[in-house]
Tab-separated table of C-alpha atoms in Angstrom:
chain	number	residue	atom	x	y	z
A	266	UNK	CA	64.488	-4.944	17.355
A	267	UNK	CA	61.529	-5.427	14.737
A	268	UNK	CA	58.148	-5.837	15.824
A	269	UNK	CA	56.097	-8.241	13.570
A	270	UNK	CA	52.262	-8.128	13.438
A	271	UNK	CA	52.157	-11.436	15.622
A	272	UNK	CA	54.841	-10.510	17.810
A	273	UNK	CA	53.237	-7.024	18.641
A	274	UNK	CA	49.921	-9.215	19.183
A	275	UNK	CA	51.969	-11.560	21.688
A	276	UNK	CA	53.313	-8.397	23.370
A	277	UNK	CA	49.684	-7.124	23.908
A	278	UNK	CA	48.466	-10.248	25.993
A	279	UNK	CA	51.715	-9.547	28.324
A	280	UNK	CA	51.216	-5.972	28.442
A	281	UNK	CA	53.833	-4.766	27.333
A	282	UNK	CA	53.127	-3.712	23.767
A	283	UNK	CA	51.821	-0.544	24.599
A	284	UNK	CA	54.733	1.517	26.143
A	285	UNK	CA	56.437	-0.181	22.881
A	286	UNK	CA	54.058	1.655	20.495
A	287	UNK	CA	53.180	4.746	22.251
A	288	UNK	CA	57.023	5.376	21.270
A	289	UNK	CA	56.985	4.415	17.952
A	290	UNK	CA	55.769	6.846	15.051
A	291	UNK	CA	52.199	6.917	13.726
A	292	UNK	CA	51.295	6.644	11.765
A	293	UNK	CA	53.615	4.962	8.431
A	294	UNK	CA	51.213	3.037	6.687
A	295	UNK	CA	47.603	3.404	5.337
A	296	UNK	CA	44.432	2.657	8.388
A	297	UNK	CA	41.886	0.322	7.885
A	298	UNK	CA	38.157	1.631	8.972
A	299	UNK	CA	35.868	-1.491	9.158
A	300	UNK	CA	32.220	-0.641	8.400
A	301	UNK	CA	29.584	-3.019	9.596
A	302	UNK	CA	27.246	-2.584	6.983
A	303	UNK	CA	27.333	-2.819	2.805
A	304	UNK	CA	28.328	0.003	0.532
A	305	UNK	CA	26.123	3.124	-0.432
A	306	UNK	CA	24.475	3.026	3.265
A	307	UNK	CA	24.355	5.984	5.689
A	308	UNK	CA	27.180	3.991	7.750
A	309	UNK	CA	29.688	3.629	4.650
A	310	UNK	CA	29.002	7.407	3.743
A	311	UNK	CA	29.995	8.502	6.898
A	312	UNK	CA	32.864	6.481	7.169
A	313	UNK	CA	34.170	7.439	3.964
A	314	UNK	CA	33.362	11.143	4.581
A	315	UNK	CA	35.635	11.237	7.855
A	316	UNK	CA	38.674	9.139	6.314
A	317	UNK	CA	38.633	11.450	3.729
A	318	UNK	CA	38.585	14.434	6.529
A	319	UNK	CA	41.411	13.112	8.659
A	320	UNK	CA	43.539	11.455	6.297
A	321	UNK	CA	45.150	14.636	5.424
A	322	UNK	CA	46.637	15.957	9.090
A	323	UNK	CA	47.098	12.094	9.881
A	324	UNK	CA	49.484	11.692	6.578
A	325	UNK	CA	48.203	8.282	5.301
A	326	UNK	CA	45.693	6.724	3.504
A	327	UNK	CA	42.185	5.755	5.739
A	328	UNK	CA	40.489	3.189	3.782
A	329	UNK	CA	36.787	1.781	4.198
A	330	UNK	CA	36.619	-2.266	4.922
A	331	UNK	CA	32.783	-2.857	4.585
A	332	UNK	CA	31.920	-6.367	6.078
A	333	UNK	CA	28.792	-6.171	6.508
A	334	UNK	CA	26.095	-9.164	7.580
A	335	UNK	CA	25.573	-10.949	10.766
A	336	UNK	CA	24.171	-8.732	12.828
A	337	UNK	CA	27.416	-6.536	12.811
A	338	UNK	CA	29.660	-9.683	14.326
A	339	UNK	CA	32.130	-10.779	11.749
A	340	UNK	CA	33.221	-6.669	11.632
A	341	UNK	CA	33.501	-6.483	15.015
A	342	UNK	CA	35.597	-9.600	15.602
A	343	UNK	CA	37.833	-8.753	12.961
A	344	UNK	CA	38.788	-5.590	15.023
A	345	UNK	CA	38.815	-6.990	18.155
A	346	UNK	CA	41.060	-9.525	17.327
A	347	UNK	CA	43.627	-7.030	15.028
A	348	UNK	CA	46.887	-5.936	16.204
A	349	UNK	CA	46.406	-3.061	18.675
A	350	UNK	CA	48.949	-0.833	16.547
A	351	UNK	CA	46.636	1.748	15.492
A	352	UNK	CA	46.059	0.440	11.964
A	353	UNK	CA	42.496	-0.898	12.803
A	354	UNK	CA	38.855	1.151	13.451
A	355	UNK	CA	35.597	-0.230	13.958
A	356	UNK	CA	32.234	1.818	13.187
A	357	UNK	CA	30.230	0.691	15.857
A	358	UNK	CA	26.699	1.820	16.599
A	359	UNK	CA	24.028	0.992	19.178
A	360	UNK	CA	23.663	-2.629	17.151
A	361	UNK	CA	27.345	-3.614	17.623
A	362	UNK	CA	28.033	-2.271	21.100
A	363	UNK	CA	24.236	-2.880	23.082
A	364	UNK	CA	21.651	-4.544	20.611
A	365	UNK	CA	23.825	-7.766	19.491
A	366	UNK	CA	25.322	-8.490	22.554
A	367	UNK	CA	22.157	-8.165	24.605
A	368	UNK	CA	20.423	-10.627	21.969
A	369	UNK	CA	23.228	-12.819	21.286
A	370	UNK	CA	23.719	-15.955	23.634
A	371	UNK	CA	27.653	-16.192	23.006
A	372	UNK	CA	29.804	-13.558	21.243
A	373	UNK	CA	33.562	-13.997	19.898
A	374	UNK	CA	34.333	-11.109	21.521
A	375	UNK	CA	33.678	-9.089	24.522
A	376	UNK	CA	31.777	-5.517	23.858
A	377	UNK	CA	33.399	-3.966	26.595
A	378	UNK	CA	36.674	-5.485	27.072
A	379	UNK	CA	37.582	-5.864	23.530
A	380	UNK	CA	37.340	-2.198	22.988
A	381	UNK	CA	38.603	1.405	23.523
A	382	UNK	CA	36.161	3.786	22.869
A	383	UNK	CA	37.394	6.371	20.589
A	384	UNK	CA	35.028	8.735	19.772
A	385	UNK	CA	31.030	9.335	18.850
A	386	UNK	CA	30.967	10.787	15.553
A	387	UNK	CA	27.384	11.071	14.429
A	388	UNK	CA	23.532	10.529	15.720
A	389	UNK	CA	20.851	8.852	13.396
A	390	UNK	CA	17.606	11.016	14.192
A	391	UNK	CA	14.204	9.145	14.680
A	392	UNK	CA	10.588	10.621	13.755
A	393	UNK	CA	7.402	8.831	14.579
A	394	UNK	CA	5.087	9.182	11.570
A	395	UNK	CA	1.761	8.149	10.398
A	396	UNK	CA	-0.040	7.421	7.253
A	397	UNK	CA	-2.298	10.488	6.139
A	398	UNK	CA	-5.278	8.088	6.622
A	399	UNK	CA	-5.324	7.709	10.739
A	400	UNK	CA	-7.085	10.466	11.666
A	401	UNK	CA	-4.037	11.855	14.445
A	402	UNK	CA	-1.753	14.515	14.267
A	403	UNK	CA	0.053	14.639	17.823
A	404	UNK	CA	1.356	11.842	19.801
A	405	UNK	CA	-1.159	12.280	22.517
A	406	UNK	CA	-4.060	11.793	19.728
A	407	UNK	CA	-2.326	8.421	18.718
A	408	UNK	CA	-2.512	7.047	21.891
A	409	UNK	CA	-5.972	8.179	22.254
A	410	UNK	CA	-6.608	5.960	19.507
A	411	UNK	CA	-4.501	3.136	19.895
A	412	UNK	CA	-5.854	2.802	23.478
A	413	UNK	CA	-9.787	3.056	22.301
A	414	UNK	CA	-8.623	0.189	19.869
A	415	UNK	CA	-6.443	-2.486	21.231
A	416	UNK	CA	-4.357	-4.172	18.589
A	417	UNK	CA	-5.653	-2.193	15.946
A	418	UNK	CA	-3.051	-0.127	15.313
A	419	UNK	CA	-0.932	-1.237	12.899
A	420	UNK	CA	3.135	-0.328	13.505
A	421	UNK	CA	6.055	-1.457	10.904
A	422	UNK	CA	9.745	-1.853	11.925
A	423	UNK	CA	12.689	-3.196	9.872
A	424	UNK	CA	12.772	-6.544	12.101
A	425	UNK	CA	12.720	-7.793	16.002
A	426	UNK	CA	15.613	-6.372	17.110
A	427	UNK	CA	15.770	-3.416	15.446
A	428	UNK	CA	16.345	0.428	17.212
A	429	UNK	CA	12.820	0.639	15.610
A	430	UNK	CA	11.145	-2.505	17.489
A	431	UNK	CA	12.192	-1.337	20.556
A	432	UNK	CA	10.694	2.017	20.882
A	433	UNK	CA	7.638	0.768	19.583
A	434	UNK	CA	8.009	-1.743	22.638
A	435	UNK	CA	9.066	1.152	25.279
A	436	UNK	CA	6.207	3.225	23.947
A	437	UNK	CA	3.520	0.772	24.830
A	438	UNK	CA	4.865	0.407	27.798
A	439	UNK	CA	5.377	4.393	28.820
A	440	UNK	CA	1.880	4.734	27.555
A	441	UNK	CA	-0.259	2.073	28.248
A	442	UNK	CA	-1.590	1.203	24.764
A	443	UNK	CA	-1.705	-2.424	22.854
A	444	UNK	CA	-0.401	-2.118	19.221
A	445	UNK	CA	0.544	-4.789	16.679
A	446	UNK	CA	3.857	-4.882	15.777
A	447	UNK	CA	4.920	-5.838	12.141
A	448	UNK	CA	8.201	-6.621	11.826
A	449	UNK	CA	9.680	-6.666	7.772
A	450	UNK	CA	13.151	-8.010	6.391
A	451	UNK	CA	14.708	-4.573	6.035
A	452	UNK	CA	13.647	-0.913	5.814
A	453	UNK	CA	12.620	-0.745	2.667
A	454	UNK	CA	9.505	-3.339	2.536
A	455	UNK	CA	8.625	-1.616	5.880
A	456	UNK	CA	8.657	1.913	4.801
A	457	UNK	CA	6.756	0.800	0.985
A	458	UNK	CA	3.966	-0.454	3.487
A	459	UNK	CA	3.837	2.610	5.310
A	460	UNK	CA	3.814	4.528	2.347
A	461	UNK	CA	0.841	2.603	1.204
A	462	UNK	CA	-0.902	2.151	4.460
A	463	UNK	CA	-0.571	-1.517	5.164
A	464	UNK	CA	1.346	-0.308	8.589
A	465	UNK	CA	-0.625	3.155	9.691
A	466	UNK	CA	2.837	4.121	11.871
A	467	UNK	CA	6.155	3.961	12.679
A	468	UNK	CA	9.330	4.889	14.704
A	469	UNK	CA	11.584	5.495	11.230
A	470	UNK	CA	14.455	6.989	11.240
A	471	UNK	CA	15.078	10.510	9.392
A	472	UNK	CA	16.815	9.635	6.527
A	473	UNK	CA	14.277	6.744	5.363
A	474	UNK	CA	11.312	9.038	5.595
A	475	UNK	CA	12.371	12.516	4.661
A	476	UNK	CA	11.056	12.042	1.690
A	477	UNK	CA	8.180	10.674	2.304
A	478	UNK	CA	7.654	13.565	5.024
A	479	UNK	CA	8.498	16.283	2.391
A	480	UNK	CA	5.943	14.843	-0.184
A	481	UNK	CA	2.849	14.139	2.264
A	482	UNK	CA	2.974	10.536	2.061
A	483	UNK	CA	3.598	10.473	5.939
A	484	UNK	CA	2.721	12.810	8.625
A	485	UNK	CA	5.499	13.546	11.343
A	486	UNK	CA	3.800	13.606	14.721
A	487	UNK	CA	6.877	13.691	17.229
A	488	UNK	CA	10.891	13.480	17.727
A	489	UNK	CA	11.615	10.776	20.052
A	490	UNK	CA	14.551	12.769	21.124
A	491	UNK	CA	15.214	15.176	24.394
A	492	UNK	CA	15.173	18.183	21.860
A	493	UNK	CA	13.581	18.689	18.521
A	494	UNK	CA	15.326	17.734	14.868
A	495	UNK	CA	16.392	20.818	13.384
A	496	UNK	CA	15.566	19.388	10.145
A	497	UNK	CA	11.599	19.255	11.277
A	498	UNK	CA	11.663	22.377	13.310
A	499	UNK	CA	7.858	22.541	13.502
A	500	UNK	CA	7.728	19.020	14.917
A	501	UNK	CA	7.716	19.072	18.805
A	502	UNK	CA	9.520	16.029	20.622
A	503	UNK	CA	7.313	13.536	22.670
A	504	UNK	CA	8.120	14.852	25.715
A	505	UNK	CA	7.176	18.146	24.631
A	506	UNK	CA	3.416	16.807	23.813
A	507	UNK	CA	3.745	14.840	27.922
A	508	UNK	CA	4.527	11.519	26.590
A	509	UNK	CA	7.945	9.927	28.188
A	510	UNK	CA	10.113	7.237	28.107
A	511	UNK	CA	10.045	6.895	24.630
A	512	UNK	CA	13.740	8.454	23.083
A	513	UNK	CA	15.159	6.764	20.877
A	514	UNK	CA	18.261	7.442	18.644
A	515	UNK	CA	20.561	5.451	17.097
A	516	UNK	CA	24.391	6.659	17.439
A	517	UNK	CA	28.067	5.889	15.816
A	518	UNK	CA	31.315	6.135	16.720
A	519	UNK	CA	34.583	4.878	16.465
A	520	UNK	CA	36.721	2.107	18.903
A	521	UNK	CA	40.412	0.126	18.151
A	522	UNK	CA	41.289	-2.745	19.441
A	523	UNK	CA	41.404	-2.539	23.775
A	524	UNK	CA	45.032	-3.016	23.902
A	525	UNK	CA	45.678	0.389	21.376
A	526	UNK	CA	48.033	3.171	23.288
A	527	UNK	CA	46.172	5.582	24.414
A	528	UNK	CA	48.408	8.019	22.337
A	529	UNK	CA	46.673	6.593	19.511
A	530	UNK	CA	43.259	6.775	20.696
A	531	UNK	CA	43.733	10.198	21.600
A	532	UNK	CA	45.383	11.559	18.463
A	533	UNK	CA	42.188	9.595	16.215
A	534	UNK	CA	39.984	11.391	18.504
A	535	UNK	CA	41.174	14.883	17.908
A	536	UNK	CA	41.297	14.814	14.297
A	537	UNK	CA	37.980	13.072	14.322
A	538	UNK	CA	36.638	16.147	16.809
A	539	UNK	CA	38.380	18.252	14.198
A	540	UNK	CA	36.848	16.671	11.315
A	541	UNK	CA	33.477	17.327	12.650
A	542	UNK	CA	33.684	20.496	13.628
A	543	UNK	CA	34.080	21.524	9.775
A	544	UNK	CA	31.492	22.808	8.451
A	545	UNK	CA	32.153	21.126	5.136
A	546	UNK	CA	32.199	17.859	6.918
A	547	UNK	CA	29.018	18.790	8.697
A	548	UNK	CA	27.030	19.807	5.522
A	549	UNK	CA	28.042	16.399	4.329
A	550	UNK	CA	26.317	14.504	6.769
A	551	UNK	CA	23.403	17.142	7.284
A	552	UNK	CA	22.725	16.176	3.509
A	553	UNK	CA	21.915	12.676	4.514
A	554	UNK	CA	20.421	13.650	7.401
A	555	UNK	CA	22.881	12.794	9.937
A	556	UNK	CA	23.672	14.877	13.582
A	557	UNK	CA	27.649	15.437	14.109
A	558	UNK	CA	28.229	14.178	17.317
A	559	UNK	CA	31.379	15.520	18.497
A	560	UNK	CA	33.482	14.087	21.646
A	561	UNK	CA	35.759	12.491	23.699
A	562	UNK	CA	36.281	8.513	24.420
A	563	UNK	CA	34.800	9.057	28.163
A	564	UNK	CA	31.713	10.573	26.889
A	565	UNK	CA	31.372	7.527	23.971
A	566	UNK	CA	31.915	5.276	27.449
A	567	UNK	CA	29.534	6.628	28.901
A	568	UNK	CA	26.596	6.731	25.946
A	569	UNK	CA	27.397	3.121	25.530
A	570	UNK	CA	26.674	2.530	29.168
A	571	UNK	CA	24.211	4.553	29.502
A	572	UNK	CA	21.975	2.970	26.329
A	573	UNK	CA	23.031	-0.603	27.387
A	574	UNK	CA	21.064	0.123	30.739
A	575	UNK	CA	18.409	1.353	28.806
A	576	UNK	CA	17.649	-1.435	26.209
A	577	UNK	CA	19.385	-4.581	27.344
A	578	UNK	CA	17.038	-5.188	30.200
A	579	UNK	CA	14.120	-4.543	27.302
A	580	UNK	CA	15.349	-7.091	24.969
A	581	UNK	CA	15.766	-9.688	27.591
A	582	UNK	CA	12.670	-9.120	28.805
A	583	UNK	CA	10.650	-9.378	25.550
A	584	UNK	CA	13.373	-12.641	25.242
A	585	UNK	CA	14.938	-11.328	21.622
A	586	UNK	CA	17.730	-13.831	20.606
A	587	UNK	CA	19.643	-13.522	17.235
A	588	UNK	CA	17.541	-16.697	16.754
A	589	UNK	CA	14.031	-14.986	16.835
């Protein structure tokens, strides 16, 4: 018997399309990876870095689908409602999988349900930085100063919502200080005001300010991260300087479609582990500042779990909707 696309989709709701597949070879025809966000971006090169990487061993093409726009929705309907054959992979990051469906009042699609964690494939590193002109140089000194001025200081994000926003909220609250937060329409107005010292500080991630840290434009003051950046080896985290509570990073990996054999899953998550563990592939994302994050679908499970406890109950509270 021949399995169409919409009978294979029919045979999913009844359960039964998974023994079916798991049987089947994969696989025979070229994969679809669905990036969230336009071309050129951090997200599209590593995408296209790690379909070039496992398209090889897999023996078909892996091609990037970038859809990117409303707060990473459309891309993540599209996968949860594709045929769970395989054929379909989602990059989703701490937007698609905790921030949107914290802030969003109705979703096509169910985060958890929806989806099989795959694999985590990479970290996005965080620095909290300051214009040359504040007169700090450790976290502990900012706060001095932010608390001897409430309000005054000045702190830039890409937009409410953002990974960004929400550390600057969690660090007033771990530290007791008042700052204003200015919230731009992207990265790039935010970190141009930075640069020029419109906004005296921000929590920005690596690869939008190592420039700016390598010329002197901004001054690193602290990884919001359990351990240090390797790429800022002089820079000691937050924790490290006895402030807490304020990590932040922002994560990718890879899920299918719930419904996808486990087979599947399993075989995408070794030749992504694979992938990773090259240290061609790694060098590749080092060069745009990304962390390889090598592992398993559990331990993806459990990050996503672990970061929705930590910043859902934040954005409700502050009452972020899509809407604000």
């Amino acid at each position: 018997m021949t399995l169409t696309r919409r009978s294979l989709a029919a045979l999913a709701a009844t359960g039964l399309a998974a023994p079916a597949l798991a049987q089947a070879p994969w696989p025979t025809r070229p994969i679809r990876w669905i990036v969230p966000y336009a071309p050129g971006g951090g997200s599209d090169f590593l995408a296209r870095s790690l379909a070039a990487a496992i398209s090889g061993p897999l023996g078909q093409a892996v091609t990037v689908d970038n859809r990117p726009g409303g707060a990473t929705i459309p891309a993540s309907e599209a996968t949860a409602r594709a045929a769970p054959d395989g054929y379909t992979l989602l990059s989703a990051d701490l937007t698609a999988l905790v921030i949107t469906p914290a802030m969003a009042r109705r979703l096509p699609y169910d985060p958890i349900r929806d989806f099989k964690p795959v694999a985590p494939i990479a970290r996005f590193p965080f620095v909290l930085v300051v214009h040359p002109s504040l007169p700090v140089r450790t976290g502990p000194e900012l706060v001095e100063w932010a608390r001897a001025r409430p309000g005054a200081l000045n702190v830039g994000s890409p937009g409410v919502g953002t990974p960004s926003h929400l550390v600057t909220e969690r660090f007033m609250r771990a530290t007791g200080t008042q700052v204003a937060h200015v919230a731009y329409r992207g990265g790039a107005p935010a970190v141009q005001d930075l640069v020029s010292g419109v906004v005296q500080a921000m929590f920005i991630d690596y690869a939008s300010g190592a420039p700016h840290i390598a010329s002197g434009n901004v001054r690193a003051i602290g990884i919001p991260a359990p351990q240090r950046l390797g790429l800022l080896p002089d820079v000691p985290t937050l924790a490290e300087q006895g402030l807490t509570g304020s990590d932040i990073y922002s994560w990718q990996g890879v899920v299918v479609p719930a419904a996808t054999p486990d087979a599947i899953a399993g075989r995408l998550q070794r030749e992504l582990d694979r992938a990773l563990r090259t240290e061609e592939v790694a060098a590749r994302l080092r060069s745009i500042s990304l962390e390889p994050l090598p592992g398993t679908g559990a331990e993806f499970a459990a990050l996503i779990a672990s970061e929705t406890a930590v910043w859902a109950p934040l954005i409700r509270e502050l009452g972020i909707t899509l809407d604000s």
